[in-house]
Tab-separated table of C-alpha atoms in Angstrom:
chain	number	residue	atom	x	y	z
A	1	MET	CA	-38.249	-49.562	20.517
A	2	LYS	CA	-36.751	-50.265	17.171
A	3	LYS	CA	-38.786	-46.629	16.066
A	4	PHE	CA	-37.099	-45.131	18.827
A	5	VAL	CA	-33.888	-45.598	18.593
A	6	LEU	CA	-34.081	-44.928	14.770
A	7	ILE	CA	-35.307	-41.632	15.921
A	8	LEU	CA	-32.176	-40.946	18.491
A	9	GLY	CA	-29.659	-42.379	15.572
A	10	LEU	CA	-30.903	-39.659	13.575
A	11	VAL	CA	-30.757	-36.791	16.186
A	12	LEU	CA	-27.055	-37.641	16.938
A	13	SER	CA	-26.284	-38.077	13.491
A	14	LEU	CA	-27.588	-34.654	12.786
A	15	SER	CA	-25.938	-33.155	16.455
A	16	ALA	CA	-22.640	-34.810	14.996
A	17	ASN	CA	-22.989	-32.977	11.777
A	18	ALA	CA	-23.923	-29.831	12.830
A	19	SER	CA	-20.614	-29.862	15.787
A	20	ALA	CA	-18.555	-30.857	12.978
A	21	GLU	CA	-19.380	-27.798	10.799
A	22	ASN	CA	-18.965	-25.461	13.443
A	23	ASN	CA	-15.862	-27.282	14.675
A	24	SER	CA	-14.744	-26.506	10.798
A	25	PHE	CA	-14.244	-22.832	11.796
A	26	LYS	CA	-12.877	-23.621	15.149
A	27	ASP	CA	-8.939	-22.747	14.247
A	28	CYS	CA	-9.749	-19.984	11.686
A	29	ASP	CA	-7.999	-16.527	11.770
A	30	PHE	CA	-11.049	-15.638	9.999
A	31	ILE	CA	-14.126	-16.518	8.404
A	32	ILE	CA	-15.780	-15.045	5.301
A	33	TYR	CA	-18.019	-16.013	3.010
A	34	ASN	CA	-18.275	-18.860	4.917
A	35	LYS	CA	-14.547	-20.004	4.120
A	36	CYS	CA	-11.944	-20.590	6.591
A	37	ILE	CA	-8.899	-17.990	6.097
A	38	SER	CA	-5.493	-18.321	7.344
A	39	CYS	CA	-3.005	-15.095	8.194
A	40	ASP	CA	-0.742	-16.961	5.889
A	41	THR	CA	-2.791	-17.105	3.180
A	42	PRO	CA	-1.036	-15.360	-0.246
A	43	TYR	CA	-4.255	-13.524	-1.279
A	44	ALA	CA	-5.668	-10.115	-0.192
A	45	PHE	CA	-9.074	-10.047	1.294
A	46	GLU	CA	-10.947	-6.981	1.964
A	47	VAL	CA	-11.431	-5.572	5.564
A	48	GLY	CA	-13.255	-2.533	7.189
A	49	TYR	CA	-10.569	-1.184	9.559
A	50	ASN	CA	-6.919	-1.634	9.688
A	51	SER	CA	-7.130	-2.845	12.825
A	52	ASN	CA	-9.421	-5.971	11.681
A	53	CYS	CA	-6.329	-6.696	9.464
A	54	THR	CA	-3.493	-6.180	11.498
A	55	MET	CA	-4.539	-7.049	15.310
A	56	VAL	CA	-5.478	-10.470	14.172
A	57	CYS	CA	-2.193	-11.097	11.611
A	58	PRO	CA	0.722	-9.134	12.862
A	59	ASN	CA	2.516	-10.863	9.382
A	60	ARG	CA	0.096	-8.696	7.400
A	61	ASP	CA	-0.724	-5.213	6.159
A	62	VAL	CA	-3.352	-2.944	4.429
A	63	LEU	CA	-3.710	-1.364	1.200
A	64	TYR	CA	-6.016	1.063	0.124
A	65	GLU	CA	-7.857	1.250	-3.074
A	66	GLY	CA	-10.546	3.931	-4.077
A	67	VAL	CA	-11.830	6.739	-2.677
A	68	GLY	CA	-15.194	7.591	-1.321
A	69	TYR	CA	-17.995	4.827	-1.132
A	70	TYR	CA	-15.880	2.562	-3.691
A	71	SER	CA	-12.776	2.494	-1.905
A	72	ARG	CA	-11.576	-0.597	-0.534
A	73	LYS	CA	-8.854	-1.825	2.243
A	74	PHE	CA	-7.233	-4.969	1.259
A	75	CYS	CA	-5.620	-7.307	4.238
A	76	PHE	CA	-2.061	-8.303	2.229
A	77	LEU	CA	0.769	-10.486	3.347
A	78	LYS	CA	3.524	-8.341	3.892
A	79	GLN	CA	6.117	-10.669	2.393
A	80	CYS	CA	4.941	-13.047	-0.744
A	81	PRO	CA	5.912	-16.393	-0.357
A	82	ASP	CA	8.925	-17.974	-2.736
A	83	ASP	CA	6.236	-20.162	-4.913
A	84	LYS	CA	4.107	-16.971	-5.091
A	85	PRO	CA	6.460	-14.029	-5.933
A	86	TYR	CA	4.389	-11.951	-7.679
A	87	ARG	CA	2.229	-9.492	-6.356
A	88	ASP	CA	-1.431	-8.005	-7.461
A	89	SER	CA	-2.543	-4.661	-7.516
A	90	ASP	CA	-4.477	-5.535	-4.544
A	91	GLY	CA	-1.761	-6.988	-2.947
A	92	SER	CA	-2.247	-10.617	-3.547
A	93	CYS	CA	0.445	-13.278	-4.406
A	94	TYR	CA	0.322	-15.182	-7.587
A	95	GLU	CA	2.991	-18.002	-8.796
A	96	ASP	CA	3.385	-16.445	-12.161
A	97	GLU	CA	2.820	-12.952	-13.994
A	98	ASN	CA	-0.054	-14.519	-16.118
A	99	HIS	CA	-2.775	-14.942	-13.869
A	100	ILE	CA	-5.719	-13.385	-13.925
A	101	PRO	CA	-6.463	-10.403	-11.390
A	102	ARG	CA	-8.562	-11.672	-8.676
A	103	TRP	CA	-11.036	-8.426	-9.132
A	104	ASP	CA	-11.087	-8.497	-12.909
A	105	ASN	CA	-14.369	-10.932	-12.055
A	106	GLU	CA	-16.081	-11.136	-8.631
A	107	TYR	CA	-17.823	-14.079	-9.315
A	108	LYS	CA	-14.350	-16.292	-9.817
A	109	GLY	CA	-12.086	-14.754	-7.234
A	110	PHE	CA	-9.908	-16.784	-4.863
A	111	TYR	CA	-12.559	-17.589	-2.503
A	112	ASP	CA	-14.437	-19.203	-5.093
A	113	MET	CA	-17.153	-17.865	-2.943
A	114	TYR	CA	-20.108	-17.085	-5.376
A	115	ALA	CA	-22.025	-20.455	-6.443
A	116	ASP	CA	-21.376	-21.535	-10.483
A	117	ALA	CA	-22.299	-18.174	-12.687
A	118	THR	CA	-22.754	-19.900	-15.837
A	119	ALA	CA	-26.338	-19.416	-16.700
A	120	ASP	CA	-28.463	-21.562	-18.901
A	121	GLU	CA	-28.638	-21.749	-22.401
A	122	ILE	CA	-31.677	-19.145	-23.369
A	123	TRP	CA	-34.079	-20.907	-25.667
A	124	THR	CA	-35.919	-18.283	-27.957
A	125	PHE	CA	-37.954	-17.988	-31.562
A	126	SER	CA	-37.682	-14.769	-33.492
A	127	ALA	CA	-41.218	-13.311	-33.815
A	128	ASN	CA	-43.343	-13.739	-37.052
A	129	ASN	CA	-44.443	-10.050	-37.992
A	130	GLY	CA	-44.698	-9.482	-34.122
A	131	LYS	CA	-46.469	-12.741	-33.147
A	132	CYS	CA	-45.112	-15.840	-31.016
A	133	PRO	CA	-45.882	-19.049	-31.021
A	134	GLN	CA	-48.166	-20.907	-28.125
A	135	GLU	CA	-45.099	-22.729	-26.825
A	136	ALA	CA	-43.332	-19.142	-26.364
A	137	PRO	CA	-45.707	-16.823	-26.214
A	138	LEU	CA	-43.686	-14.090	-24.727
A	139	LEU	CA	-42.663	-11.235	-26.980
A	140	GLU	CA	-39.770	-8.868	-26.215
A	141	GLN	CA	-38.167	-7.135	-28.840
A	142	ASN	CA	-38.945	-9.765	-31.423
A	143	LYS	CA	-38.254	-12.636	-29.808
A	144	CYS	CA	-40.468	-14.876	-28.277
A	145	PHE	CA	-39.970	-16.573	-24.762
A	146	SER	CA	-41.349	-19.897	-23.420
A	147	CYS	CA	-43.839	-19.200	-19.830
A	148	PHE	CA	-40.737	-21.408	-18.324
A	149	GLU	CA	-37.555	-18.862	-19.344
A	150	ILE	CA	-35.582	-18.495	-16.256
A	151	GLN	CA	-34.252	-15.275	-17.239
A	152	ASN	CA	-36.354	-11.824	-16.358
A	153	LEU	CA	-37.837	-10.376	-19.251
A	154	SER	CA	-38.675	-6.684	-19.534
A	155	ILE	CA	-41.829	-6.682	-21.105
A	156	SER	CA	-45.560	-5.119	-19.996
A	157	GLU	CA	-47.277	-6.419	-17.504
A	158	LYS	CA	-50.079	-7.405	-19.387
A	159	GLU	CA	-47.537	-9.451	-21.658
A	160	CYS	CA	-46.390	-11.207	-18.287
A	161	ASP	CA	-49.670	-12.089	-17.753
A	162	LYS	CA	-50.157	-14.467	-20.485
A	163	CYS	CA	-47.974	-17.018	-18.438
A	164	PRO	CA	-49.782	-17.485	-15.367
A	165	ASN	CA	-46.619	-19.435	-13.962
A	166	ARG	CA	-44.591	-15.950	-13.663
A	167	LYS	CA	-44.569	-13.319	-11.670
A	168	TYR	CA	-44.352	-9.287	-12.452
A	169	ILE	CA	-42.187	-7.278	-10.313
A	170	TYR	CA	-42.059	-3.530	-10.640
A	171	SER	CA	-38.874	-1.566	-9.031
A	172	LYS	CA	-39.779	1.506	-7.202
A	173	GLN	CA	-35.933	2.707	-7.107
A	174	TRP	CA	-35.331	1.710	-10.785
A	175	LYS	CA	-38.605	2.781	-11.871
A	176	HIS	CA	-38.519	-0.406	-14.166
A	177	GLY	CA	-40.693	-3.950	-13.967
A	178	GLU	CA	-39.808	-7.262	-15.248
A	179	CYS	CA	-41.670	-10.624	-15.742
A	180	THR	CA	-40.126	-12.980	-13.782
A	181	LEU	CA	-40.582	-16.923	-13.105
A	182	PRO	CA	-40.395	-17.497	-9.163
A	183	CYS	CA	-38.550	-20.189	-7.959
A	184	PRO	CA	-39.640	-23.498	-6.379
A	185	SER	CA	-39.935	-23.632	-2.660
A	186	ASN	CA	-37.453	-25.960	-2.258
A	187	LYS	CA	-34.935	-23.612	-4.278
A	188	PRO	CA	-36.120	-20.201	-3.272
A	189	LEU	CA	-33.147	-18.436	-3.591
A	190	LYS	CA	-32.843	-16.470	-6.984
A	191	ARG	CA	-29.452	-15.543	-8.377
A	192	TRP	CA	-28.990	-12.660	-10.718
A	193	ASP	CA	-29.538	-15.093	-13.993
A	194	GLY	CA	-32.694	-16.578	-13.101
A	195	LYS	CA	-31.213	-19.595	-11.772
A	196	CYS	CA	-32.687	-20.933	-8.625
A	197	PHE	CA	-30.759	-22.128	-5.447
A	198	SER	CA	-31.409	-23.883	-2.289
A	199	CYS	CA	-31.377	-22.133	1.322
A	200	ASP	CA	-28.567	-24.497	2.171
A	201	GLU	CA	-26.097	-23.580	-0.629
A	202	LYS	CA	-22.630	-23.330	0.575
A	203	LYS	CA	-21.278	-20.576	-1.776
A	204	ALA	CA	-22.759	-17.030	-1.853
A	205	VAL	CA	-25.224	-16.572	-4.423
A	206	ALA	CA	-25.266	-13.154	-6.355
A	207	LEU	CA	-28.968	-11.458	-6.495
A	208	GLU	CA	-30.866	-9.931	-8.361
A	209	THR	CA	-29.995	-5.943	-8.695
A	210	TRP	CA	-33.486	-5.093	-7.405
A	211	CYS	CA	-33.245	-6.983	-3.869
A	212	ASN	CA	-30.579	-4.096	-2.783
A	213	PHE	CA	-32.992	-2.063	-0.884
A	214	ASP	CA	-35.826	-2.272	-3.192
A	215	ILE	CA	-37.595	-5.709	-3.385
A	216	ASP	CA	-37.419	-7.953	-0.194
A	217	CYS	CA	-35.382	-10.776	-1.216
A	218	ASP	CA	-34.898	-12.266	2.186
A	219	VAL	CA	-36.142	-15.454	1.849
A	220	CYS	CA	-33.745	-17.674	3.923
A	221	PRO	CA	-33.646	-17.422	7.629
A	222	ASN	CA	-30.385	-19.384	7.373
A	223	ARG	CA	-28.479	-16.548	5.461
A	224	THR	CA	-27.500	-12.839	5.526
A	225	ILE	CA	-27.691	-10.669	2.629
A	226	LEU	CA	-25.057	-7.860	2.455
A	227	TYR	CA	-26.304	-4.544	0.977
A	228	SER	CA	-24.234	-2.293	-0.695
A	229	VAL	CA	-24.135	1.048	-2.791
A	230	GLY	CA	-25.063	-1.322	-5.987
A	231	GLY	CA	-24.889	-4.397	-7.931
A	232	ASN	CA	-25.864	-8.278	-7.125
A	233	ILE	CA	-25.284	-8.228	-4.048
A	234	PRO	CA	-24.671	-11.303	-2.088
A	235	SER	CA	-26.859	-14.100	0.342
A	236	ILE	CA	-24.175	-15.625	2.243
A	237	LEU	CA	-24.926	-18.259	4.938
A	238	ASN	CA	-25.174	-16.976	8.479
A	239	CYS	CA	-22.038	-16.921	10.782
A	240	PRO	CA	-21.140	-19.490	13.056
A	241	PRO	CA	-22.840	-18.840	16.724
A	242	ASN	CA	-18.816	-18.097	18.065
A	243	LYS	CA	-18.567	-15.520	15.582
A	244	PRO	CA	-21.796	-14.494	14.713
A	245	LEU	CA	-21.383	-10.565	13.523
A	246	MET	CA	-20.915	-10.283	9.777
A	247	ASP	CA	-19.511	-7.306	8.505
A	248	SER	CA	-20.182	-5.621	5.238
A	249	HIS	CA	-17.534	-7.381	3.642
A	250	GLY	CA	-18.452	-10.974	4.481
A	251	VAL	CA	-16.506	-11.235	7.646
A	252	CYS	CA	-17.326	-13.102	10.663
A	253	TYR	CA	-16.930	-11.398	14.222
A	254	SER	CA	-17.669	-12.412	17.941
A	255	CYS	CA	-19.808	-9.857	19.630
A	256	ASP	CA	-17.225	-9.590	22.306
A	257	THR	CA	-14.521	-8.271	20.140
A	258	PRO	CA	-13.196	-4.995	20.867
A	259	GLN	CA	-12.617	-4.205	17.351
A	260	TYR	CA	-14.894	-1.821	15.189
A	261	ILE	CA	-16.613	-3.627	12.938
A	262	ASP	CA	-17.823	-1.948	9.599
A	263	VAL	CA	-21.273	-2.422	8.694
A	264	LYS	CA	-22.102	0.449	6.414
A	265	TRP	CA	-25.369	-0.652	4.835
A	266	ASN	CA	-25.928	-3.338	7.098
A	267	GLY	CA	-26.414	-1.432	10.037
A	268	ASP	CA	-29.320	-3.357	11.317
A	269	LEU	CA	-26.973	-6.393	11.624
A	270	CYS	CA	-25.381	-4.493	14.635
A	271	THR	CA	-27.836	-4.884	17.702
A	272	LYS	CA	-29.748	-7.748	15.795
A	273	ILE	CA	-27.270	-10.159	16.226
A	274	CYS	CA	-25.536	-8.608	19.458
A	275	SER	CA	-27.262	-7.153	22.178
A	276	ASN	CA	-23.780	-5.956	23.736
A	277	ARG	CA	-23.038	-3.721	20.894
A	278	TYR	CA	-24.393	-0.341	19.774
A	279	LEU	CA	-24.443	1.239	16.069
A	280	ASP	CA	-22.410	4.354	15.647
A	281	THR	CA	-24.603	5.832	12.403
A	282	THR	CA	-21.567	8.358	12.385
A	283	ASN	CA	-19.344	6.006	11.246
A	284	ASP	CA	-21.181	3.110	10.181
A	285	SER	CA	-19.583	1.192	12.857
A	286	CYS	CA	-20.532	-1.543	15.460
A	287	ILE	CA	-18.963	-0.574	18.677
A	288	LEU	CA	-18.868	-3.041	21.610
A	289	ASN	CA	-20.870	-1.196	24.430
A	290	GLY	CA	-18.955	1.345	26.874
A	291	MET	CA	-16.076	2.111	23.995
A	292	LYS	CA	-16.366	4.996	21.531
A	293	PHE	CA	-15.262	5.322	17.840
A	294	GLU	CA	-11.769	7.157	17.928
């Protein structure tokens, strides 16, 4: 009987926690990169279409930056608040002129959306006449690395095989191979600098470059990888059930929204998540059945 009560208590506790997490997004104007964003936020954020911004927030407008594949649309506050009167190039409002522009470093933006990007200290030895000591047998550019070095090493497969705990991965797209240290099963998500994270990491994790359209890095069913034209693409916790569809900018939408959803490079998410929508391949847009892109 006591065992039953303990199990019941655990189930109720887990249900309450799940409910609390879902309710934490209940009153959000936007859910972006697993964060609740208000229409009144002084900072700009990226959207796929003008209507994604202005339909939800009449107090905001859209600013365009760049052209072609590198073009961006920023949803910004029309009027900066009195305590943040200085506007940045993306439309964000700041309290002084000496701020660090958000897009100067996408790993430390206002969302605080990426997990801490400080890499561990690299421990190396200098090679002696091209030879390495037993405790650091891997030779790369006259430096010797341990079998437990977390960063990838640009060495041959034969050199990599000196360490049975490492794996040699060849990227066909980049025509380049590297010796990598696989992450443990309890932290299978590997960031670009070699650090490993749990699938439950709340912030986005910027993956290795070869995860973009080449090596399959989709190791966490509770996360979504957003592919792009290049770079260290993010792995983000899945959107909540009431807004399960993520666009290419990390914004979550309900399946029945009349808005067009920009899924460029991520078209598979459209019908996989929402059976009542279809993918317009001409515009890379996920559209409600019965509607057309205009």
